[in-house]
XYZ file of C-alpha atoms in Angstrom:
410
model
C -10.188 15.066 -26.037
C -6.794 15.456 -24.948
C -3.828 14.128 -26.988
C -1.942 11.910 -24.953
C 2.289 12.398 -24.347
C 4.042 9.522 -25.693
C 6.919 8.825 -23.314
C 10.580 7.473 -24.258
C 13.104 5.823 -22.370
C 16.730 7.403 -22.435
C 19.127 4.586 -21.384
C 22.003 7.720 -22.558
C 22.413 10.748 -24.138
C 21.965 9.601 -27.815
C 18.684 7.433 -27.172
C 17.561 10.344 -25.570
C 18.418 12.835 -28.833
C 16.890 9.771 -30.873
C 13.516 9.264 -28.958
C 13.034 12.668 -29.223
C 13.928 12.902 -33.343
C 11.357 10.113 -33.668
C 8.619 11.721 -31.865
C 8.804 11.600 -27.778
C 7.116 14.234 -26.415
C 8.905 13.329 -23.309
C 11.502 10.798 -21.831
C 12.536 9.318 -18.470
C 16.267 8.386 -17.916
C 18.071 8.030 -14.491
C 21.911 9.249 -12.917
C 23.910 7.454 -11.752
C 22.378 6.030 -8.777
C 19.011 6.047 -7.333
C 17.387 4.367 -10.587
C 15.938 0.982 -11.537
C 17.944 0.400 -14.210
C 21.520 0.058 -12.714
C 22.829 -1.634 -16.187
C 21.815 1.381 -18.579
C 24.287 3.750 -19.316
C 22.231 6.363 -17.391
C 23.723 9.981 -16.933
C 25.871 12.367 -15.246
C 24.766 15.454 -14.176
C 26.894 17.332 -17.064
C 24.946 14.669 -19.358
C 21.626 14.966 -18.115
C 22.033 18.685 -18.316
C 22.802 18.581 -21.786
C 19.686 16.468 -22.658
C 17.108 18.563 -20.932
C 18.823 21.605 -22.879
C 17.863 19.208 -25.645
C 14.521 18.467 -25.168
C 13.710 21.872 -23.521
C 14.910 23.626 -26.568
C 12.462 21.361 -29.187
C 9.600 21.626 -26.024
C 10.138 18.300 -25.070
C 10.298 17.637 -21.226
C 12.656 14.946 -19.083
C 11.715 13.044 -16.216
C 14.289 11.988 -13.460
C 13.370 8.013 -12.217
C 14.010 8.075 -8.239
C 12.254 4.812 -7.756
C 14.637 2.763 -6.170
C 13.031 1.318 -2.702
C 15.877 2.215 -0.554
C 17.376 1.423 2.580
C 18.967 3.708 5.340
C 22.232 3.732 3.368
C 20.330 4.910 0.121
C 19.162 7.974 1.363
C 22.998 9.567 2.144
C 23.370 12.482 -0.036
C 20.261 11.881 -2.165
C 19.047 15.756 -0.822
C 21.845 17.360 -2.337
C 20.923 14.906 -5.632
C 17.586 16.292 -5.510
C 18.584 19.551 -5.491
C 21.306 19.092 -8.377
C 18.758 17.853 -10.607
C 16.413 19.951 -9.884
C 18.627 23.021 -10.563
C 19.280 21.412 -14.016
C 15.634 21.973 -14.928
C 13.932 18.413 -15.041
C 10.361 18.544 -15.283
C 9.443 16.021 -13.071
C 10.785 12.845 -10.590
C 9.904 9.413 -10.513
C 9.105 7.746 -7.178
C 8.000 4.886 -5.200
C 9.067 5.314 -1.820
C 7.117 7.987 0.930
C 10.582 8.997 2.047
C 11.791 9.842 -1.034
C 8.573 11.792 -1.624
C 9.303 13.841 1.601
C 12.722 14.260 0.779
C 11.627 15.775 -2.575
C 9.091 17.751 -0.785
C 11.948 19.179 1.711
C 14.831 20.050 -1.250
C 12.578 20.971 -4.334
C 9.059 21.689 -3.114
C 8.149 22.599 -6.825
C 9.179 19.701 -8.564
C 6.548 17.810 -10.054
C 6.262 14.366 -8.690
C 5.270 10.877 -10.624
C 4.684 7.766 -8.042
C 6.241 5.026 -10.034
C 4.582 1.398 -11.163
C 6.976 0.345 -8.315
C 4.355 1.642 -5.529
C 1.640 -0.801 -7.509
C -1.295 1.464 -7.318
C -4.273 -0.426 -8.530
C -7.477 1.310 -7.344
C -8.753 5.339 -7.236
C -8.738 5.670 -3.814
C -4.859 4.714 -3.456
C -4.220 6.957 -6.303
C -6.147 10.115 -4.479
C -4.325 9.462 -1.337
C -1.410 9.850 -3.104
C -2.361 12.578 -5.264
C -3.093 14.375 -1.813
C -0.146 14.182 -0.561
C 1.431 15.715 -3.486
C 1.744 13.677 -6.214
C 0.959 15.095 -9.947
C 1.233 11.868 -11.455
C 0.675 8.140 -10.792
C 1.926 5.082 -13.194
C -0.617 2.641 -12.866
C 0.535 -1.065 -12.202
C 0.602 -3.131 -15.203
C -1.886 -5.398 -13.647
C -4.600 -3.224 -14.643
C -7.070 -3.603 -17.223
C -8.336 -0.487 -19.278
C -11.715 -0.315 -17.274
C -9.739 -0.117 -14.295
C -8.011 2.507 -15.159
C -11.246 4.226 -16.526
C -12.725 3.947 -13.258
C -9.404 5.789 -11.441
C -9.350 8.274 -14.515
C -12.983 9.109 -13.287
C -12.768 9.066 -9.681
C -9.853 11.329 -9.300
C -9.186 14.987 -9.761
C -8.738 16.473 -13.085
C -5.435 17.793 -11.513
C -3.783 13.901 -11.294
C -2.575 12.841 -14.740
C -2.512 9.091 -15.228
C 0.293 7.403 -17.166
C 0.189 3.762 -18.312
C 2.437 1.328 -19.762
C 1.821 0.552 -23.708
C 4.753 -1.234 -25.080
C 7.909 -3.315 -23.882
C 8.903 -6.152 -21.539
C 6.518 -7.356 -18.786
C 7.832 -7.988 -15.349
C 6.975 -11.833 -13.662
C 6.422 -10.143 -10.159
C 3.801 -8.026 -8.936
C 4.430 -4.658 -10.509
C 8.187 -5.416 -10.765
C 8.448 -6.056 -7.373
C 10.602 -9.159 -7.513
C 12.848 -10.717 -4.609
C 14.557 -13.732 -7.026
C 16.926 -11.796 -8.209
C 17.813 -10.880 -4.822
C 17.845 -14.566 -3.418
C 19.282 -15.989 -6.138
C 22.217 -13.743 -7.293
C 22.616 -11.363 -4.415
C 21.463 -8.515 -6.735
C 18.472 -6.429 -5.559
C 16.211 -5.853 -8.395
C 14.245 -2.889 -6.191
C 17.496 -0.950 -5.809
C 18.165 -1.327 -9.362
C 20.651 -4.254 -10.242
C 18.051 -6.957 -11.563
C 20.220 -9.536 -12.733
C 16.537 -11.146 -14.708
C 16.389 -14.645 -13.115
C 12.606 -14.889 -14.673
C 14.019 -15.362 -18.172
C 16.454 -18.682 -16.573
C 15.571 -22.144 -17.637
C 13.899 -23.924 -14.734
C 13.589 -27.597 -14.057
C 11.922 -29.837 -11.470
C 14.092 -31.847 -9.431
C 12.103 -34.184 -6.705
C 13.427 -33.773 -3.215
C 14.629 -37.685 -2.909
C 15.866 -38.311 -6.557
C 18.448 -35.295 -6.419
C 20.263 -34.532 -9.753
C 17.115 -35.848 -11.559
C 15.769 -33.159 -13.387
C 12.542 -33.175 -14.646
C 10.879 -30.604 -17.427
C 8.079 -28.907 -15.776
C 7.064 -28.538 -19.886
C 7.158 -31.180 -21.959
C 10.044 -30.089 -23.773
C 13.354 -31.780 -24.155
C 15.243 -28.330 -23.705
C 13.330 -27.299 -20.505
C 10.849 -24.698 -19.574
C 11.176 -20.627 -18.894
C 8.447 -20.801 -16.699
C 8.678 -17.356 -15.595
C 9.655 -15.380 -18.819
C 6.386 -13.523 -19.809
C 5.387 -11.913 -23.281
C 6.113 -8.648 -24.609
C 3.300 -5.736 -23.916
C 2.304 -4.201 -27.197
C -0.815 -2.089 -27.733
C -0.788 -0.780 -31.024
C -3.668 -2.022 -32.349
C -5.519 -0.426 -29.704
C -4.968 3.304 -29.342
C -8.363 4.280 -29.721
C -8.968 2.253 -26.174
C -6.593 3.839 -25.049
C -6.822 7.365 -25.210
C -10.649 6.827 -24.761
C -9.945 5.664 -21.309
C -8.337 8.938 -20.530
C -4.562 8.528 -20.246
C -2.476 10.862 -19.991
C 0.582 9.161 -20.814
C 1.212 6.637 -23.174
C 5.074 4.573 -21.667
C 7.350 2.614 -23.588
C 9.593 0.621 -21.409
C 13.178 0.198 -22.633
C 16.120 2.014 -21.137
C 18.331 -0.719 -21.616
C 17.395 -1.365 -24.938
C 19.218 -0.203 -28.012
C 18.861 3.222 -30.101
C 17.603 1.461 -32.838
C 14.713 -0.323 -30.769
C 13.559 3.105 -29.070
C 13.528 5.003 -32.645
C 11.360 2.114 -34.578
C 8.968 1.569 -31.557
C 8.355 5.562 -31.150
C 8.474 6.074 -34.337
C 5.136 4.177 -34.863
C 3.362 5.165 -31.681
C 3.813 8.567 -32.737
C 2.182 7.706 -36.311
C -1.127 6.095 -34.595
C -1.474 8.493 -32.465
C -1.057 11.541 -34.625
C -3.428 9.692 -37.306
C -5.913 8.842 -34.627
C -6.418 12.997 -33.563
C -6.556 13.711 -37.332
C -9.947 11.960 -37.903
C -10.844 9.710 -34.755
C -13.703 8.596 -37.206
C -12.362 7.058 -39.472
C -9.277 5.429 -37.889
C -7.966 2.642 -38.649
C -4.693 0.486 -37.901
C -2.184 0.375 -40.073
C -0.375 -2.751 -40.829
C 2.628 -1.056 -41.611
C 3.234 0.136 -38.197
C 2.716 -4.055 -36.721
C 5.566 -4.529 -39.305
C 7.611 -2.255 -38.431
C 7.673 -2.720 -34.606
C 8.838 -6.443 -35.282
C 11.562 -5.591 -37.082
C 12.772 -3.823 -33.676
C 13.964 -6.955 -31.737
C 10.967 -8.325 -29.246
C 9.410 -11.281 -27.560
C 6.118 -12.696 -28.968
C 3.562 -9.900 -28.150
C 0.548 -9.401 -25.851
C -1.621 -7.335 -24.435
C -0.901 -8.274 -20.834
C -3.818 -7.334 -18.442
C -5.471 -4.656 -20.463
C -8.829 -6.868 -21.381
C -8.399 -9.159 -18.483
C -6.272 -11.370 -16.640
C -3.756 -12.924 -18.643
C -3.445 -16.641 -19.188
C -0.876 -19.481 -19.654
C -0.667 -18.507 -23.512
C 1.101 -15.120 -22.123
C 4.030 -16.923 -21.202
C 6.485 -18.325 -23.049
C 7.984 -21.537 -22.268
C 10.688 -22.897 -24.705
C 13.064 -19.797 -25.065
C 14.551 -16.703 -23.143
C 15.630 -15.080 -26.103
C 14.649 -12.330 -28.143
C 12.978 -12.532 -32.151
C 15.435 -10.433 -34.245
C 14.558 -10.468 -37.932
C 17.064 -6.791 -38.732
C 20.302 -5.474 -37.699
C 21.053 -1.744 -37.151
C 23.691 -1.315 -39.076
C 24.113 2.602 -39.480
C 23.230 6.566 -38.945
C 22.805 9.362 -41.557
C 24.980 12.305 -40.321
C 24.838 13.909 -43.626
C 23.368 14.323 -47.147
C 24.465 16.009 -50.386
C 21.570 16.767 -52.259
C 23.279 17.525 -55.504
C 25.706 13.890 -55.573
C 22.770 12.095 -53.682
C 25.722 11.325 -51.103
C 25.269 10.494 -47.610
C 28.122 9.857 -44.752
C 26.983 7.440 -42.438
C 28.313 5.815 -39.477
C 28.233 2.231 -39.158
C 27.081 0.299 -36.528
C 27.433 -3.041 -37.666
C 29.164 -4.556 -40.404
C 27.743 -2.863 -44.043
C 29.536 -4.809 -47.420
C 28.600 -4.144 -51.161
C 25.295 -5.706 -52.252
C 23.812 -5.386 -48.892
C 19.819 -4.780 -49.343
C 19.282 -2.162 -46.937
C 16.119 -0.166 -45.678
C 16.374 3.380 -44.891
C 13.902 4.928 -41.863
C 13.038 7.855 -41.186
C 10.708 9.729 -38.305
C 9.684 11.993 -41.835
C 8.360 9.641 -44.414
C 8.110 5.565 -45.092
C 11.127 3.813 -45.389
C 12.588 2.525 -48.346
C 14.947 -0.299 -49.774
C 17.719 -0.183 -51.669
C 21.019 -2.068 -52.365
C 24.541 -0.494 -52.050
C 26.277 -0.343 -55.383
C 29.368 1.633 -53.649
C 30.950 2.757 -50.400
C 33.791 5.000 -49.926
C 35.911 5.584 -46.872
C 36.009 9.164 -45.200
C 38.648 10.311 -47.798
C 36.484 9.430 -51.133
C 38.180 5.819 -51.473
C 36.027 2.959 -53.028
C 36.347 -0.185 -50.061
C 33.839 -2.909 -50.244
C 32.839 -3.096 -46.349
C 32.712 -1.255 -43.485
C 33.884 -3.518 -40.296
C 34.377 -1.097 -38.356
C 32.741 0.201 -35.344
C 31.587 3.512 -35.835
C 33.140 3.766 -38.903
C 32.447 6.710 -41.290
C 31.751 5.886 -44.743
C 29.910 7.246 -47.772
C 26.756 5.660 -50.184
C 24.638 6.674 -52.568
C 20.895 6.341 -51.941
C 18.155 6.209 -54.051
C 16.204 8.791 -52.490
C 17.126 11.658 -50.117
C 17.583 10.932 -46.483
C 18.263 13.401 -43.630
C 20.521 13.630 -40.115
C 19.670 10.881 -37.592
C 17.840 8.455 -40.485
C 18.720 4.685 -39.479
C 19.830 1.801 -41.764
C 18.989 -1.303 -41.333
C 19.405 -4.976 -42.770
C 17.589 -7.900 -42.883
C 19.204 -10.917 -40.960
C 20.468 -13.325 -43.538
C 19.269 -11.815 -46.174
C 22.354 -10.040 -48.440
């Protein structure tokens, strides 16, 4: 049986260097343009350079997201993109559109070529047609249940991987192809500038009582009728990788460093336990906890054991559950002192209790006794952004381990 990649998204450079640290064995990130994620931070060429040296050099591989559905104006210049990138050594585009699939074809006929959830292919023969026509890859829409995919797993060439979505935010509109945003805002979510009307409060106002709103829930603060649950699978990777994907995708580019680390982080752990004794696997609970102490939605499994129902929205908030802050980085560690400089990311005082991950080993808790500034001076916070500082810890902890801190809890 073949071990599945776990995918990462790179919003920037450091997720990118952190997804990878925590166990990617591949990410997708976009430039500047031609992406569906217009708010990351996304990359330059010199930037997305720099990560595939990254990843190429711990042999990781980077995929390039293309998958805007564009209009005439889109496609100026995006030849001489394609062959930029391409020269930089990606391992592989993302696409939804049949022009930008020729267009690839025409400026880098050996680039490998992913169709994108965008395209919504739900059934084998869709998947073949496209596989025909060159593509390596297809990400199956999310409104696909695991025997579904089994079937297109099985009725397609050994030669066409299969990647699925396993964890992140679900999408209202038919495999994220949504037009509110667009009607609403002026802000085309299909060329990449979703401005995320679906997570809006919504009333019902009657056509002859206007300025009468009425709850479409019964619930004095309104309704979010269109903001859906979060997609997590971990407790089921053995259904999973028994149904023969390839790729296992977290969604998340515009989420922070600290969300893509925890969330790979324990992917990586049930999967690697799973090929170590597929017998006698079992979840662990650890890894449940730990991906809700990355901030989330209530969970789901979306359409993997059927179609979902009205318990898979939710209807009385937009906002996200956020029980930790990330409040710092390890850049170094002095064995001998038990000393490690950190940089701070949120505010860090004396007599914080603080947990200490790593992609290495469980994390542990501790509380700060002492902090010192960069030049060995005792303070008793760190409010700075970014600020260097120095702790003790109780145990040792290596380069890129996160902090973290309970909300309200000191």
């Amino acid at each position: 049986m073949k071990k599945p990649e776990l995918l990462a998204p790179a919003g920037n450079l450091e997720k990118l260097r952190f997804a990878i640290h925590y166990g990617a064995d591949a990410v997708y990130l976009a430039g500047k343009s031609y992406g569906l994620r217009a708010g990351a931070g996304n990359f330059s060429l010199e930037e997305m350079e720099e990560g595939v040296q990254f990843a190429h050099e711990r042999g990781k591989k980077v995929y390039v997201t293309l998958n805007i559905i564009p209009h005439n104006a889109d496609l100026k210049g995006l030849d001489q993109y394609i062959k930029n990138i391409n020269k930089i050594g990606i391992d592989a585009v993302i696409v939804a559109d049949p022009g930008v699939i020729a267009l690839v074809k025409e400026n880098a006929p050996n680039l490998s070529i992913a169709l994108s959830t965008q395209a919504n292919n739900t059934n084998w023969k869709s998947a073949k047609f496209w596989h025909d026509i060159g593509v390596d890859r297809i990400i199956v829409a999310r409104e696909l249940s695991l025997k579904e995919i089994k079937e297109i797993v099985e009725k397609t060439p050994n030669t066409l991987e299969i990647e699925a979505f396993i964890h992140g935010a679900m999408c209202i509109s038919y495999s994220g192809r949504c037009l509110l945003s667009n009607y609403m805002t002026n802000r085309d979510a299909n060329r990449g500038a979703c401005a995320h009307p679906c997570r809006w409060k919504y009333y019902l106002m009657e056509e002859k009582r206007p300025g009468e709103y009425y709850p479409i829930y019964e619930d004095e603060s309104g309704t979010h009728i269109f903001n859906s649950k979060d997609l997590c699978m971990i407790e089921h990777i053995p259904e999973l990788i028994e149904t023969g994907i390839d790729s296992f995708k977290i969604e998340g580019r515009m989420k922070s460093l600290y969300y893509v680390a925890t969330i790979v982080s324990a992917y990586r752990k049930a999967i690697d336990l799973y090929f170590k004794d597929p017998s006698s696997y079992k979840t662990d609970l650890k890894w449940i906890e730990e991906i809700k102490k990355a901030s989330h939605r209530d969970y789901t499994t979306g359409f993997y054991f059927g179609r979902p129902g009205a318990s898979e929205q939710i209807y009385d908030k937009s906002t996200y559950i956020k029980n930790y802050n990330f409040i710092g980085i390890v850049l170094d560690y002095d064995p001998k002192t038990q000393i490690a400089t950190i940089e701070q990311r949120n505010r860090i005082v004396i007599g914080d209790e603080i947990e200490i991950m790593s992609p290495h080993r469980e994390y542990f808790s501790q509380k700060i006794e002492k902090i010192w500034d960069e030049e060995g001076n005792s303070i008793d916070a760190a409010p700075h952004p970014q600020q260097i500082i120095k702790i003790k810890t109780e145990h040792p902890v290596s380069f890129r381990d996160i902090l973290r801190k309970q909300i309200n809890k000191s």
